[in-house]
Short mmCIF file of C-alpha atoms in Angstrom, two decimals:
data_model
loop_
_atom_site.label_atom_id
_atom_site.label_comp_id
_atom_site.label_asym_id
_atom_site.label_seq_id
_atom_site.Cartn_x
_atom_site.Cartn_y
_atom_site.Cartn_z
CA UNK A 1 17.19 -29.15 7.75
CA UNK A 2 17.49 -26.96 4.61
CA UNK A 3 16.70 -29.53 1.93
CA UNK A 4 13.19 -29.57 0.52
CA UNK A 5 12.30 -26.09 1.78
CA UNK A 6 10.19 -24.08 -0.73
CA UNK A 7 11.62 -21.09 -2.61
CA UNK A 8 10.01 -17.77 -1.67
CA UNK A 9 11.08 -16.27 -5.01
CA UNK A 10 10.11 -19.03 -7.47
CA UNK A 11 7.32 -20.39 -5.25
CA UNK A 12 5.59 -23.34 -6.97
CA UNK A 13 8.21 -23.52 -9.74
CA UNK A 14 10.80 -24.92 -7.31
CA UNK A 15 10.13 -28.41 -5.88
CA UNK A 16 12.27 -27.57 -2.83
CA UNK A 17 15.77 -26.49 -1.89
CA UNK A 18 18.52 -28.81 -3.08
CA UNK A 19 22.14 -27.71 -2.56
CA UNK A 20 24.13 -27.44 -5.77
CA UNK A 21 27.23 -29.62 -5.89
CA UNK A 22 29.52 -26.62 -5.50
CA UNK A 23 27.64 -23.39 -6.22
CA UNK A 24 25.97 -21.40 -3.43
CA UNK A 25 22.53 -21.90 -5.02
CA UNK A 26 19.62 -24.31 -5.22
CA UNK A 27 20.21 -26.98 -7.88
CA UNK A 28 16.53 -26.85 -8.85
CA UNK A 29 15.67 -23.17 -9.28
CA UNK A 30 19.18 -21.62 -9.25
CA UNK A 31 18.15 -19.15 -6.53
CA UNK A 32 20.33 -18.44 -3.49
CA UNK A 33 19.82 -20.44 -0.32
CA UNK A 34 18.53 -17.40 1.58
CA UNK A 35 15.55 -17.14 -0.79
CA UNK A 36 14.22 -20.43 0.56
CA UNK A 37 12.14 -21.09 3.66
CA UNK A 38 15.21 -21.83 5.78
CA UNK A 39 14.88 -21.71 9.56
CA UNK A 40 17.84 -21.12 11.86
CA UNK A 41 18.58 -21.71 15.52
CA UNK A 42 19.19 -17.99 15.65
CA UNK A 43 20.83 -17.49 19.05
CA UNK A 44 23.25 -20.39 19.05
CA UNK A 45 24.02 -19.81 15.37
CA UNK A 46 25.06 -16.17 15.83
CA UNK A 47 27.03 -16.69 19.02
CA UNK A 48 28.85 -19.71 17.62
CA UNK A 49 29.86 -17.72 14.54
CA UNK A 50 31.08 -14.83 16.68
CA UNK A 51 33.05 -17.12 19.00
CA UNK A 52 31.03 -15.92 22.00
CA UNK A 53 29.39 -19.14 23.11
CA UNK A 54 31.59 -19.73 26.15
CA UNK A 55 32.35 -16.25 27.43
CA UNK A 56 28.77 -14.96 26.95
CA UNK A 57 26.77 -18.14 27.48
CA UNK A 58 24.97 -16.82 30.56
CA UNK A 59 24.05 -13.53 28.86
CA UNK A 60 22.95 -15.41 25.76
CA UNK A 61 20.54 -17.58 27.74
CA UNK A 62 19.12 -14.50 29.45
CA UNK A 63 18.70 -12.66 26.12
CA UNK A 64 17.00 -15.66 24.55
CA UNK A 65 14.59 -15.96 27.47
CA UNK A 66 13.75 -12.25 27.24
CA UNK A 67 13.14 -12.52 23.49
CA UNK A 68 10.79 -15.48 23.92
CA UNK A 69 8.88 -13.69 26.69
CA UNK A 70 8.46 -10.58 24.54
CA UNK A 71 7.49 -12.58 21.42
CA UNK A 72 10.61 -11.93 19.30
CA UNK A 73 13.32 -14.11 17.78
CA UNK A 74 15.93 -11.58 18.92
CA UNK A 75 16.04 -8.51 21.17
CA UNK A 76 18.86 -6.02 21.90
CA UNK A 77 20.77 -7.34 24.95
CA UNK A 78 20.25 -5.78 28.34
CA UNK A 79 17.15 -3.67 27.63
CA UNK A 80 14.01 -3.48 29.76
CA UNK A 81 10.74 -4.53 28.12
CA UNK A 82 9.52 -0.95 27.51
CA UNK A 83 12.87 0.00 25.94
CA UNK A 84 12.72 -3.07 23.70
CA UNK A 85 9.37 -1.88 22.36
CA UNK A 86 10.78 1.63 21.94
CA UNK A 87 13.78 0.28 19.98
CA UNK A 88 11.65 -1.76 17.57
CA UNK A 89 9.30 1.21 17.04
CA UNK A 90 12.27 3.04 15.51
CA UNK A 91 13.05 0.55 12.73
CA UNK A 92 10.87 -0.35 9.69
CA UNK A 93 7.95 -2.58 10.73
CA UNK A 94 8.79 -5.17 8.05
CA UNK A 95 12.22 -5.69 9.66
CA UNK A 96 11.08 -6.16 13.27
CA UNK A 97 11.90 -9.82 14.21
CA UNK A 98 8.50 -10.52 15.74
CA UNK A 99 7.95 -14.26 15.93
CA UNK A 100 5.85 -15.60 13.05
CA UNK A 101 6.02 -12.40 10.96
CA UNK A 102 7.86 -11.36 7.75
CA UNK A 103 10.27 -9.49 10.03
CA UNK A 104 11.44 -12.80 11.49
CA UNK A 105 12.03 -14.14 7.95
CA UNK A 106 13.92 -10.95 7.08
CA UNK A 107 16.27 -11.49 10.02
CA UNK A 108 16.91 -15.14 9.14
CA UNK A 109 17.67 -14.15 5.55
CA UNK A 110 20.10 -11.45 6.67
CA UNK A 111 21.85 -13.89 9.03
CA UNK A 112 22.63 -16.10 6.03
CA UNK A 113 23.67 -13.16 3.83
CA UNK A 114 25.65 -11.06 6.31
CA UNK A 115 27.26 -13.91 8.26
CA UNK A 116 27.99 -16.67 5.72
CA UNK A 117 29.27 -19.87 7.37
CA UNK A 118 32.24 -20.15 5.02
CA UNK A 119 33.60 -16.80 6.23
CA UNK A 120 33.90 -18.07 9.83
CA UNK A 121 34.94 -21.70 9.69
CA UNK A 122 37.13 -23.76 7.34
CA UNK A 123 34.80 -26.72 7.74
CA UNK A 124 32.35 -24.90 5.42
CA UNK A 125 35.03 -24.03 2.81
CA UNK A 126 35.06 -26.53 -0.03
CA UNK A 127 37.66 -24.79 -2.19
CA UNK A 128 40.26 -23.49 0.27
CA UNK A 129 43.57 -25.08 -0.67
CA UNK A 130 45.92 -26.17 2.13
CA UNK A 131 48.50 -23.63 0.98
CA UNK A 132 46.01 -20.83 1.70
CA UNK A 133 44.65 -22.01 5.03
CA UNK A 134 47.04 -19.88 7.09
CA UNK A 135 45.97 -16.79 5.11
CA UNK A 136 42.37 -17.67 5.95
CA UNK A 137 43.22 -18.03 9.67
CA UNK A 138 45.12 -14.73 9.71
CA UNK A 139 42.22 -12.98 7.98
CA UNK A 140 39.72 -14.28 10.57
CA UNK A 141 41.97 -13.46 13.52
CA UNK A 142 42.51 -9.89 12.31
CA UNK A 143 38.77 -9.41 11.72
CA UNK A 144 37.71 -10.88 15.07
CA UNK A 145 40.39 -9.00 16.99
CA UNK A 146 40.27 -5.49 15.52
CA UNK A 147 37.38 -5.14 13.10
CA UNK A 148 34.23 -6.97 14.20
CA UNK A 149 32.17 -6.20 17.28
CA UNK A 150 28.61 -6.24 18.60
CA UNK A 151 27.02 -2.85 19.05
CA UNK A 152 24.70 -2.17 21.96
CA UNK A 153 21.62 -0.05 22.55
CA UNK A 154 21.98 2.78 25.03
CA UNK A 155 18.58 3.44 26.57
CA UNK A 156 19.26 7.16 27.17
CA UNK A 157 22.15 9.13 25.64
CA UNK A 158 23.76 11.60 28.00
CA UNK A 159 23.98 14.54 25.61
CA UNK A 160 22.51 15.72 22.33
CA UNK A 161 24.70 14.45 19.49
CA UNK A 162 24.84 14.07 15.74
CA UNK A 163 23.79 10.69 14.30
CA UNK A 164 26.92 9.08 12.81
CA UNK A 165 24.78 7.54 10.09
CA UNK A 166 22.47 10.26 8.75
CA UNK A 167 23.87 13.42 10.33
CA UNK A 168 20.57 14.16 12.08
CA UNK A 169 20.12 14.86 15.78
CA UNK A 170 20.13 12.28 18.57
CA UNK A 171 18.37 14.12 21.41
CA UNK A 172 19.51 14.03 25.04
CA UNK A 173 17.83 11.09 26.78
CA UNK A 174 16.87 9.43 23.51
CA UNK A 175 17.53 5.77 22.68
CA UNK A 176 20.52 5.14 20.36
CA UNK A 177 22.82 2.41 18.99
CA UNK A 178 26.49 2.61 19.98
CA UNK A 179 29.31 0.97 18.02
CA UNK A 180 32.12 0.22 20.55
CA UNK A 181 34.73 0.88 17.84
CA UNK A 182 33.43 4.45 17.37
CA UNK A 183 32.46 5.21 20.97
CA UNK A 184 29.41 6.72 22.65
CA UNK A 185 30.22 10.16 21.24
CA UNK A 186 29.17 8.82 17.80
CA UNK A 187 25.69 7.30 18.33
CA UNK A 188 23.32 6.05 15.60
CA UNK A 189 19.57 6.24 15.26
CA UNK A 190 18.38 2.59 15.33
CA UNK A 191 17.20 2.77 11.71
CA UNK A 192 20.56 4.29 10.61
CA UNK A 193 22.73 1.43 11.86
CA UNK A 194 23.13 -0.17 8.42
CA UNK A 195 25.89 -1.58 6.24
CA UNK A 196 27.48 1.13 4.08
CA UNK A 197 27.40 -1.21 1.03
CA UNK A 198 24.07 -3.08 1.07
CA UNK A 199 22.34 -0.51 3.34
CA UNK A 200 20.56 -3.28 5.24
CA UNK A 201 20.14 -3.19 9.03
CA UNK A 202 23.15 -4.86 10.63
CA UNK A 203 21.68 -8.13 11.84
CA UNK A 204 21.71 -8.53 15.64
CA UNK A 205 23.89 -5.35 15.77
CA UNK A 206 26.94 -7.28 14.53
CA UNK A 207 29.19 -4.84 12.69
CA UNK A 208 32.63 -4.44 11.16
CA UNK A 209 34.36 -1.07 11.31
CA UNK A 210 37.02 -0.11 8.77
CA UNK A 211 38.43 3.39 8.26
CA UNK A 212 35.42 5.00 9.93
CA UNK A 213 32.79 3.13 7.91
CA UNK A 214 30.61 0.26 9.13
CA UNK A 215 29.90 -2.90 7.17
CA UNK A 216 28.12 -6.19 7.56
CA UNK A 217 30.67 -8.99 7.79
CA UNK A 218 30.07 -10.09 4.17
CA UNK A 219 30.82 -6.69 2.68
CA UNK A 220 33.71 -6.00 5.03
CA UNK A 221 35.32 -9.26 3.89
CA UNK A 222 34.86 -8.20 0.27
CA UNK A 223 36.80 -4.99 0.98
CA UNK A 224 39.79 -7.19 1.85
CA UNK A 225 39.38 -10.30 -0.33
CA UNK A 226 37.49 -10.99 -3.58
CA UNK A 227 34.52 -13.36 -3.34
CA UNK A 228 33.88 -16.06 -5.94
CA UNK A 229 30.64 -15.40 -7.82
CA UNK A 230 30.22 -19.14 -8.22
CA UNK A 231 30.79 -20.78 -4.84
CA UNK A 232 30.44 -17.62 -2.66
CA UNK A 233 33.74 -18.31 -0.85
CA UNK A 234 36.47 -15.73 -0.32
CA UNK A 235 39.39 -16.19 -2.71
CA UNK A 236 42.84 -16.49 -1.13
CA UNK A 237 44.65 -17.78 -4.21
CA UNK A 238 44.41 -17.29 -7.95
CA UNK A 239 41.51 -15.16 -9.13
CA UNK A 240 39.74 -14.53 -12.46
CA UNK A 241 37.76 -11.35 -13.10
CA UNK A 242 34.95 -11.67 -15.62
CA UNK A 243 31.97 -9.35 -16.20
CA UNK A 244 32.87 -7.20 -13.13
CA UNK A 245 32.86 -10.28 -10.88
CA UNK A 246 35.55 -12.46 -9.36
CA UNK A 247 35.83 -16.21 -9.76
CA UNK A 248 38.02 -19.10 -8.78
CA UNK A 249 39.67 -19.97 -12.14
CA UNK A 250 37.97 -23.37 -12.26
CA UNK A 251 34.53 -21.94 -11.37
CA UNK A 252 33.93 -19.93 -14.56
CA UNK A 253 31.15 -22.17 -15.86
CA UNK A 254 27.90 -21.36 -17.59
CA UNK A 255 25.04 -21.57 -15.11
CA UNK A 256 22.68 -23.56 -17.32
CA UNK A 257 24.83 -26.37 -18.73
CA UNK A 258 27.92 -26.08 -16.45
CA UNK A 259 30.27 -26.00 -19.46
CA UNK A 260 33.49 -24.00 -19.18
CA UNK A 261 33.36 -20.45 -20.47
CA UNK A 262 37.09 -19.97 -20.68
CA UNK A 263 37.32 -20.39 -24.48
CA UNK A 264 33.79 -19.51 -25.55
CA UNK A 265 32.22 -16.29 -26.80
CA UNK A 266 30.19 -14.72 -24.00
CA UNK A 267 27.26 -12.39 -23.70
CA UNK A 268 28.09 -9.87 -20.97
CA UNK A 269 25.19 -10.06 -18.56
CA UNK A 270 24.86 -10.56 -14.78
CA UNK A 271 25.32 -14.27 -15.44
CA UNK A 272 27.72 -15.85 -17.93
CA UNK A 273 26.18 -17.42 -21.05
CA UNK A 274 27.35 -18.85 -24.35
CA UNK A 275 25.94 -16.80 -27.19
CA UNK A 276 23.67 -19.66 -28.30
CA UNK A 277 22.44 -20.45 -24.80
CA UNK A 278 21.82 -16.78 -24.04
CA UNK A 279 19.71 -16.62 -27.19
CA UNK A 280 17.68 -19.63 -26.04
CA UNK A 281 17.17 -18.29 -22.54
CA UNK A 282 16.78 -14.54 -23.00
CA UNK A 283 16.05 -13.43 -26.57
CA UNK A 284 12.55 -12.17 -27.29
CA UNK A 285 10.08 -13.43 -29.90
CA UNK A 286 8.93 -11.02 -32.60
CA UNK A 287 5.23 -10.21 -32.22
CA UNK A 288 4.84 -9.87 -35.98
CA UNK A 289 6.72 -12.80 -37.53
CA UNK A 290 7.06 -15.12 -34.53
CA UNK A 291 10.83 -15.61 -34.95
CA UNK A 292 13.53 -15.04 -32.35
CA UNK A 293 15.10 -11.58 -32.21
CA UNK A 294 18.81 -12.37 -32.12
CA UNK A 295 21.34 -10.67 -29.87
CA UNK A 296 22.78 -8.73 -32.80
CA UNK A 297 19.38 -7.50 -34.06
CA UNK A 298 17.59 -4.35 -33.03
CA UNK A 299 14.82 -5.15 -30.56
CA UNK A 300 11.88 -2.72 -30.66
CA UNK A 301 9.44 -3.06 -27.77
CA UNK A 302 6.10 -1.60 -26.70
CA UNK A 303 3.65 -2.82 -24.03
CA UNK A 304 5.70 -5.99 -23.31
CA UNK A 305 5.70 -6.91 -27.04
CA UNK A 306 8.80 -7.06 -29.24
CA UNK A 307 9.50 -6.61 -32.96
CA UNK A 308 12.36 -6.90 -35.44
CA UNK A 309 13.13 -3.51 -36.92
CA UNK A 310 11.71 -4.60 -40.31
CA UNK A 311 8.58 -6.04 -38.68
CA UNK A 312 7.57 -2.84 -36.87
CA UNK A 313 4.96 -1.82 -39.48
CA UNK A 314 1.28 -0.81 -39.59
CA UNK A 315 -0.95 -3.86 -39.27
CA UNK A 316 -3.16 -2.58 -42.11
CA UNK A 317 -1.15 -0.62 -44.71
CA UNK A 318 2.27 -2.13 -43.75
CA UNK A 319 4.03 1.27 -43.72
CA UNK A 320 7.18 1.27 -41.49
CA UNK A 321 6.46 2.93 -38.14
CA UNK A 322 9.99 3.70 -36.91
CA UNK A 323 10.13 7.42 -36.09
CA UNK A 324 6.42 7.76 -36.94
CA UNK A 325 3.38 8.26 -34.74
CA UNK A 326 1.49 5.02 -34.15
CA UNK A 327 -1.43 3.70 -32.13
CA UNK A 328 -2.12 0.42 -30.32
CA UNK A 329 -5.42 -1.41 -30.66
CA UNK A 330 -6.42 -5.06 -30.16
CA UNK A 331 -2.76 -6.08 -29.59
CA UNK A 332 -1.72 -4.61 -32.95
CA UNK A 333 0.01 -1.42 -34.07
CA UNK A 334 -1.37 0.99 -36.69
CA UNK A 335 -0.21 4.16 -38.37
CA UNK A 336 -2.13 7.25 -37.38
CA UNK A 337 -4.21 7.38 -40.58
CA UNK A 338 -5.30 3.72 -40.43
CA UNK A 339 -6.09 3.91 -36.73
CA UNK A 340 -8.27 6.99 -37.17
CA UNK A 341 -10.11 5.48 -40.14
CA UNK A 342 -10.87 2.25 -38.32
CA UNK A 343 -11.19 3.09 -34.63
CA UNK A 344 -11.24 6.81 -33.85
CA UNK A 345 -14.31 8.25 -32.10
CA UNK A 346 -16.34 10.95 -33.79
CA UNK A 347 -17.86 14.15 -32.48
CA UNK A 348 -21.60 13.98 -31.78
CA UNK A 349 -22.03 17.49 -33.20
CA UNK A 350 -19.86 17.76 -36.33
CA UNK A 351 -19.18 14.07 -37.04
CA UNK A 352 -15.42 14.60 -37.45
CA UNK A 353 -12.88 12.25 -35.82
CA UNK A 354 -10.82 13.14 -32.77
CA UNK A 355 -7.22 13.36 -33.88
CA UNK A 356 -4.31 12.76 -31.51
CA UNK A 357 -3.99 15.66 -29.09
CA UNK A 358 -7.48 17.03 -29.79
CA UNK A 359 -9.34 18.26 -26.71
CA UNK A 360 -12.69 16.60 -26.19
CA UNK A 361 -15.55 16.58 -23.74
CA UNK A 362 -17.18 13.27 -22.76
CA UNK A 363 -20.66 12.85 -21.28
CA UNK A 364 -22.65 9.63 -20.99
CA UNK A 365 -20.47 7.70 -23.48
CA UNK A 366 -20.67 10.51 -26.04
CA UNK A 367 -17.86 12.83 -27.12
CA UNK A 368 -17.70 16.33 -28.54
CA UNK A 369 -14.94 18.61 -29.77
CA UNK A 370 -14.52 21.29 -27.16
CA UNK A 371 -15.56 23.98 -29.68
CA UNK A 372 -18.68 22.03 -30.67
CA UNK A 373 -20.31 22.09 -27.25
CA UNK A 374 -22.56 25.17 -27.52
CA UNK A 375 -25.89 26.01 -25.91
CA UNK A 376 -28.78 25.72 -28.40
CA UNK A 377 -30.46 28.77 -26.83
CA UNK A 378 -27.66 31.34 -26.44
CA UNK A 379 -24.99 29.71 -28.71
CA UNK A 380 -22.30 30.30 -26.08
CA UNK A 381 -19.51 27.73 -25.61
CA UNK A 382 -20.17 25.48 -22.65
CA UNK A 383 -16.47 24.68 -22.21
CA UNK A 384 -15.76 23.07 -18.86
CA UNK A 385 -18.92 24.51 -17.28
CA UNK A 386 -21.95 22.46 -16.40
CA UNK A 387 -24.63 21.75 -18.98
CA UNK A 388 -27.84 19.74 -19.43
CA UNK A 389 -28.57 17.54 -22.45
CA UNK A 390 -32.17 17.09 -23.59
CA UNK A 391 -32.32 14.77 -26.58
CA UNK A 392 -29.50 15.95 -28.84
CA UNK A 393 -29.71 19.52 -27.59
CA UNK A 394 -27.29 20.97 -25.08
CA UNK A 395 -28.33 23.79 -22.74
CA UNK A 396 -26.07 25.83 -20.50
CA UNK A 397 -27.28 25.90 -16.90
CA UNK A 398 -28.61 29.45 -17.16
CA UNK A 399 -30.75 28.79 -20.25
CA UNK A 400 -31.96 25.46 -18.91
CA UNK A 401 -33.11 27.02 -15.67
CA UNK A 402 -34.86 29.82 -17.48
CA UNK A 403 -36.66 27.40 -19.79
CA UNK A 404 -37.19 24.29 -17.70
CA UNK A 405 -36.30 25.15 -14.13
CA UNK A 406 -38.82 24.47 -11.34
CA UNK A 407 -39.98 27.44 -9.24
CA UNK A 408 -40.36 27.85 -5.52
CA UNK A 409 -43.96 27.65 -4.19
CA UNK A 410 -43.31 30.59 -1.87
CA UNK A 411 -41.26 33.13 -3.89
CA UNK A 412 -41.95 31.80 -7.43
CA UNK A 413 -38.25 32.07 -8.36
CA UNK A 414 -36.27 29.23 -10.09
CA UNK A 415 -34.69 26.78 -7.66
CA UNK A 416 -31.10 26.09 -8.76
CA UNK A 417 -29.58 24.66 -5.58
CA UNK A 418 -30.61 23.73 -2.03
CA UNK A 419 -34.21 22.91 -2.89
CA UNK A 420 -36.63 21.10 -0.57
CA UNK A 421 -39.47 18.93 -1.91
CA UNK A 422 -42.59 18.06 0.10
CA UNK A 423 -45.91 16.84 -1.26
CA UNK A 424 -44.69 17.19 -4.88
CA UNK A 425 -44.01 20.87 -4.25
CA UNK A 426 -40.67 22.68 -4.22
CA UNK A 427 -39.24 25.39 -1.94
CA UNK A 428 -35.91 27.15 -1.64
CA UNK A 429 -34.39 26.04 1.64
CA UNK A 430 -34.57 29.64 2.88
CA UNK A 431 -38.27 29.83 1.88
CA UNK A 432 -39.13 26.61 3.69
CA UNK A 433 -40.26 28.39 6.87
CA UNK A 434 -43.31 28.94 9.09
CA UNK A 435 -45.88 31.33 7.60
CA UNK A 436 -46.60 32.78 11.06
CA UNK A 437 -43.26 33.08 12.92
CA UNK A 438 -40.90 32.63 9.89
CA UNK A 439 -38.71 30.06 11.69
CA UNK A 440 -36.76 27.76 9.29
CA UNK A 441 -38.40 24.32 9.17
CA UNK A 442 -35.51 22.10 7.98
CA UNK A 443 -35.10 19.33 10.54
CA UNK A 444 -38.18 20.46 12.50
CA UNK A 445 -41.74 19.16 12.79
CA UNK A 446 -44.20 21.12 10.69
CA UNK A 447 -47.73 21.04 9.24
CA UNK A 448 -49.15 22.10 5.86
CA UNK A 449 -52.54 23.81 5.65
CA UNK A 450 -53.96 25.52 2.56
CA UNK A 451 -50.47 25.34 0.90
CA UNK A 452 -49.02 27.23 3.86
CA UNK A 453 -46.30 25.89 6.13
CA UNK A 454 -46.52 26.18 9.90
CA UNK A 455 -44.30 25.07 12.72
CA UNK A 456 -46.05 22.80 15.25
CA UNK A 457 -46.41 25.57 17.82
CA UNK A 458 -48.02 28.03 15.42
CA UNK A 459 -50.22 25.38 13.83
CA UNK A 460 -51.51 24.37 17.25
CA UNK A 461 -52.20 27.92 18.35
CA UNK A 462 -54.00 28.78 15.12
CA UNK A 463 -55.92 25.68 14.12
CA UNK A 464 -55.80 22.85 16.66
CA UNK A 465 -58.66 21.87 19.01
CA UNK A 466 -58.18 22.68 22.70
CA UNK A 467 -57.60 20.23 25.50
CA UNK A 468 -60.60 20.14 27.89
CA UNK A 469 -58.10 19.79 30.71
CA UNK A 470 -55.35 22.37 30.16
CA UNK A 471 -56.88 24.34 27.24
CA UNK A 472 -53.66 23.83 25.28
CA UNK A 473 -53.74 22.82 21.60
CA UNK A 474 -54.23 19.14 20.79
CA UNK A 475 -52.22 18.28 17.67
CA UNK A 476 -52.40 14.73 16.35
CA UNK A 477 -49.05 14.71 14.47
CA UNK A 478 -45.61 13.21 15.01
CA UNK A 479 -46.81 10.74 17.66
CA UNK A 480 -48.73 13.19 19.90
CA UNK A 481 -51.18 11.12 22.03
CA UNK A 482 -54.67 12.37 22.99
CA UNK A 483 -58.05 10.94 24.08
CA UNK A 484 -61.52 11.76 22.67
CA UNK A 485 -64.49 11.36 25.01
CA UNK A 486 -68.10 12.48 24.51
CA UNK A 487 -67.21 15.04 21.85
CA UNK A 488 -64.31 16.57 23.71
CA UNK A 489 -60.50 15.97 23.59
CA UNK A 490 -57.83 15.75 26.24
CA UNK A 491 -54.07 15.27 26.15
CA UNK A 492 -53.43 11.81 27.59
CA UNK A 493 -51.64 13.43 30.54
CA UNK A 494 -54.70 15.64 31.20
CA UNK A 495 -57.34 12.87 31.07
CA UNK A 496 -57.67 11.94 34.77
CA UNK A 497 -60.32 11.78 37.51
CA UNK A 498 -60.84 15.23 39.06
CA UNK A 499 -61.31 13.65 42.50
CA UNK A 500 -58.59 10.97 42.88
CA UNK A 501 -56.38 12.17 39.98
CA UNK A 502 -56.10 8.61 38.56
CA UNK A 503 -55.43 8.42 34.79
CA UNK A 504 -58.51 7.43 32.79
CA UNK A 505 -56.71 6.68 29.51
CA UNK A 506 -58.22 3.49 28.05
CA UNK A 507 -60.41 3.10 31.20
CA UNK A 508 -64.12 3.59 31.97
CA UNK A 509 -65.02 7.18 32.77
CA UNK A 510 -68.10 9.18 33.69
CA UNK A 511 -68.93 12.85 33.33
CA UNK A 512 -70.27 15.15 35.99
CA UNK A 513 -71.00 18.37 34.19
CA UNK A 514 -67.63 19.40 32.74
CA UNK A 515 -65.71 17.11 35.08
CA UNK A 516 -64.60 13.52 34.42
CA UNK A 517 -64.73 10.89 37.17
CA UNK A 518 -63.52 7.34 37.54
CA UNK A 519 -66.12 4.64 38.44
CA UNK A 520 -64.94 4.57 42.06
CA UNK A 521 -65.45 8.28 42.60
CA UNK A 522 -68.82 8.23 40.79
CA UNK A 523 -70.51 5.80 43.29
CA UNK A 524 -70.66 8.18 46.27
CA UNK A 525 -72.31 10.82 44.10
CA UNK A 526 -74.92 8.31 42.88
CA UNK A 527 -75.70 7.13 46.46
CA UNK A 528 -76.21 10.69 47.60
#
């Protein structure tokens, strides 16, 4: 099932997972198995490893059914649906085992890491000698009997307590994780139930407790027995320690060519290398001369580029730059003098360059020394204040407004802020008001007559024609509807027959003195 699965770390560089002959890695990309797109039968896998398949088979089936119904690959046993949601809301979202999400992949990865097959069954141990098999059995029995357990989630704690993990408060009635080895008096926040070594959430609440600390099974086992850095099995016999790691004596091989390292000169890195092979795989190339920077040479680096000590020189004058100021331009390094001569910007006012550390002001792709930005009218420094540039001249806001500022039509003062423009004329917002009643006109309907502003009400009362029906003003602005008939005007709502009250808008009408009649009401008058 595992073979051929893509590597999530190398991605397209790995053609697919292929088990190494004896190492716990992929033979193609050298990454660990858990970095590949491996899928597990999560429930049966965990319960088989824990030895719980028979005695908890019924509960396991129920838990699996609940998980599927709720859309997860695993849920805490025995919780109601609302409590399941509450539990997962308390752990990081990227670690929630929701089906089809990164959280599900996280759980599967942690199952492989925290519960390695070779720690639970001899059938997965390739390098366990017969003389050590009883030690292996005794180790497993002791762990299963006294150390390892499955924690459970208590939906409501019965008293306010201190979190055993972070020391914070677990409030009365709150949801908490309980480790049976530590008891309900020592609850954990769900996000605090982590291994004390790797600090990852304990997968499916499976934990090992030793001397008051909790571990995932992998890191508990490593407290008791060393683990081979090559094959990832626990070591029950002879052991070699190299570069802060433990190895079966016959597993100390270089990763790249699988040759023995026992008699070779090593470079002390996370992985074991011959000096020559380390140089091939890890040494940098000098940006200046193009040669390899050996492991015994000084390696100077800047912006992901590397140099021999003797090659770290100015690209133009070749002066050594170690312990000197330098600049970076077009993927090359320069001494300060050469960089300024070739690339430094110059002040628009005085024409001098901007040296390192010099304060400058930038405006529309032009730069000035801070002390060069002065108003042409008053000669005062502009500094960080606002200014206006006209041609090559700079004006402070005060001088610009005095010389060029537009004035308000009403008060004839300069408009600096909050101006309103209408009909190519400018007002202060506070001056933009009705000439008659002085009401502010922003956001209101208004009319302009003889350069004077009026609100609609005042304009109608002062200047508008009168409705022949109601004698109110008829104003033809902003959608107001009216009807003209025989030299007079009516609001549309006022233009109706005086006898039958029918609207005459867009209909035939007749006059009878000052009255307006519809054709139907006109006939009786004609017959009389």
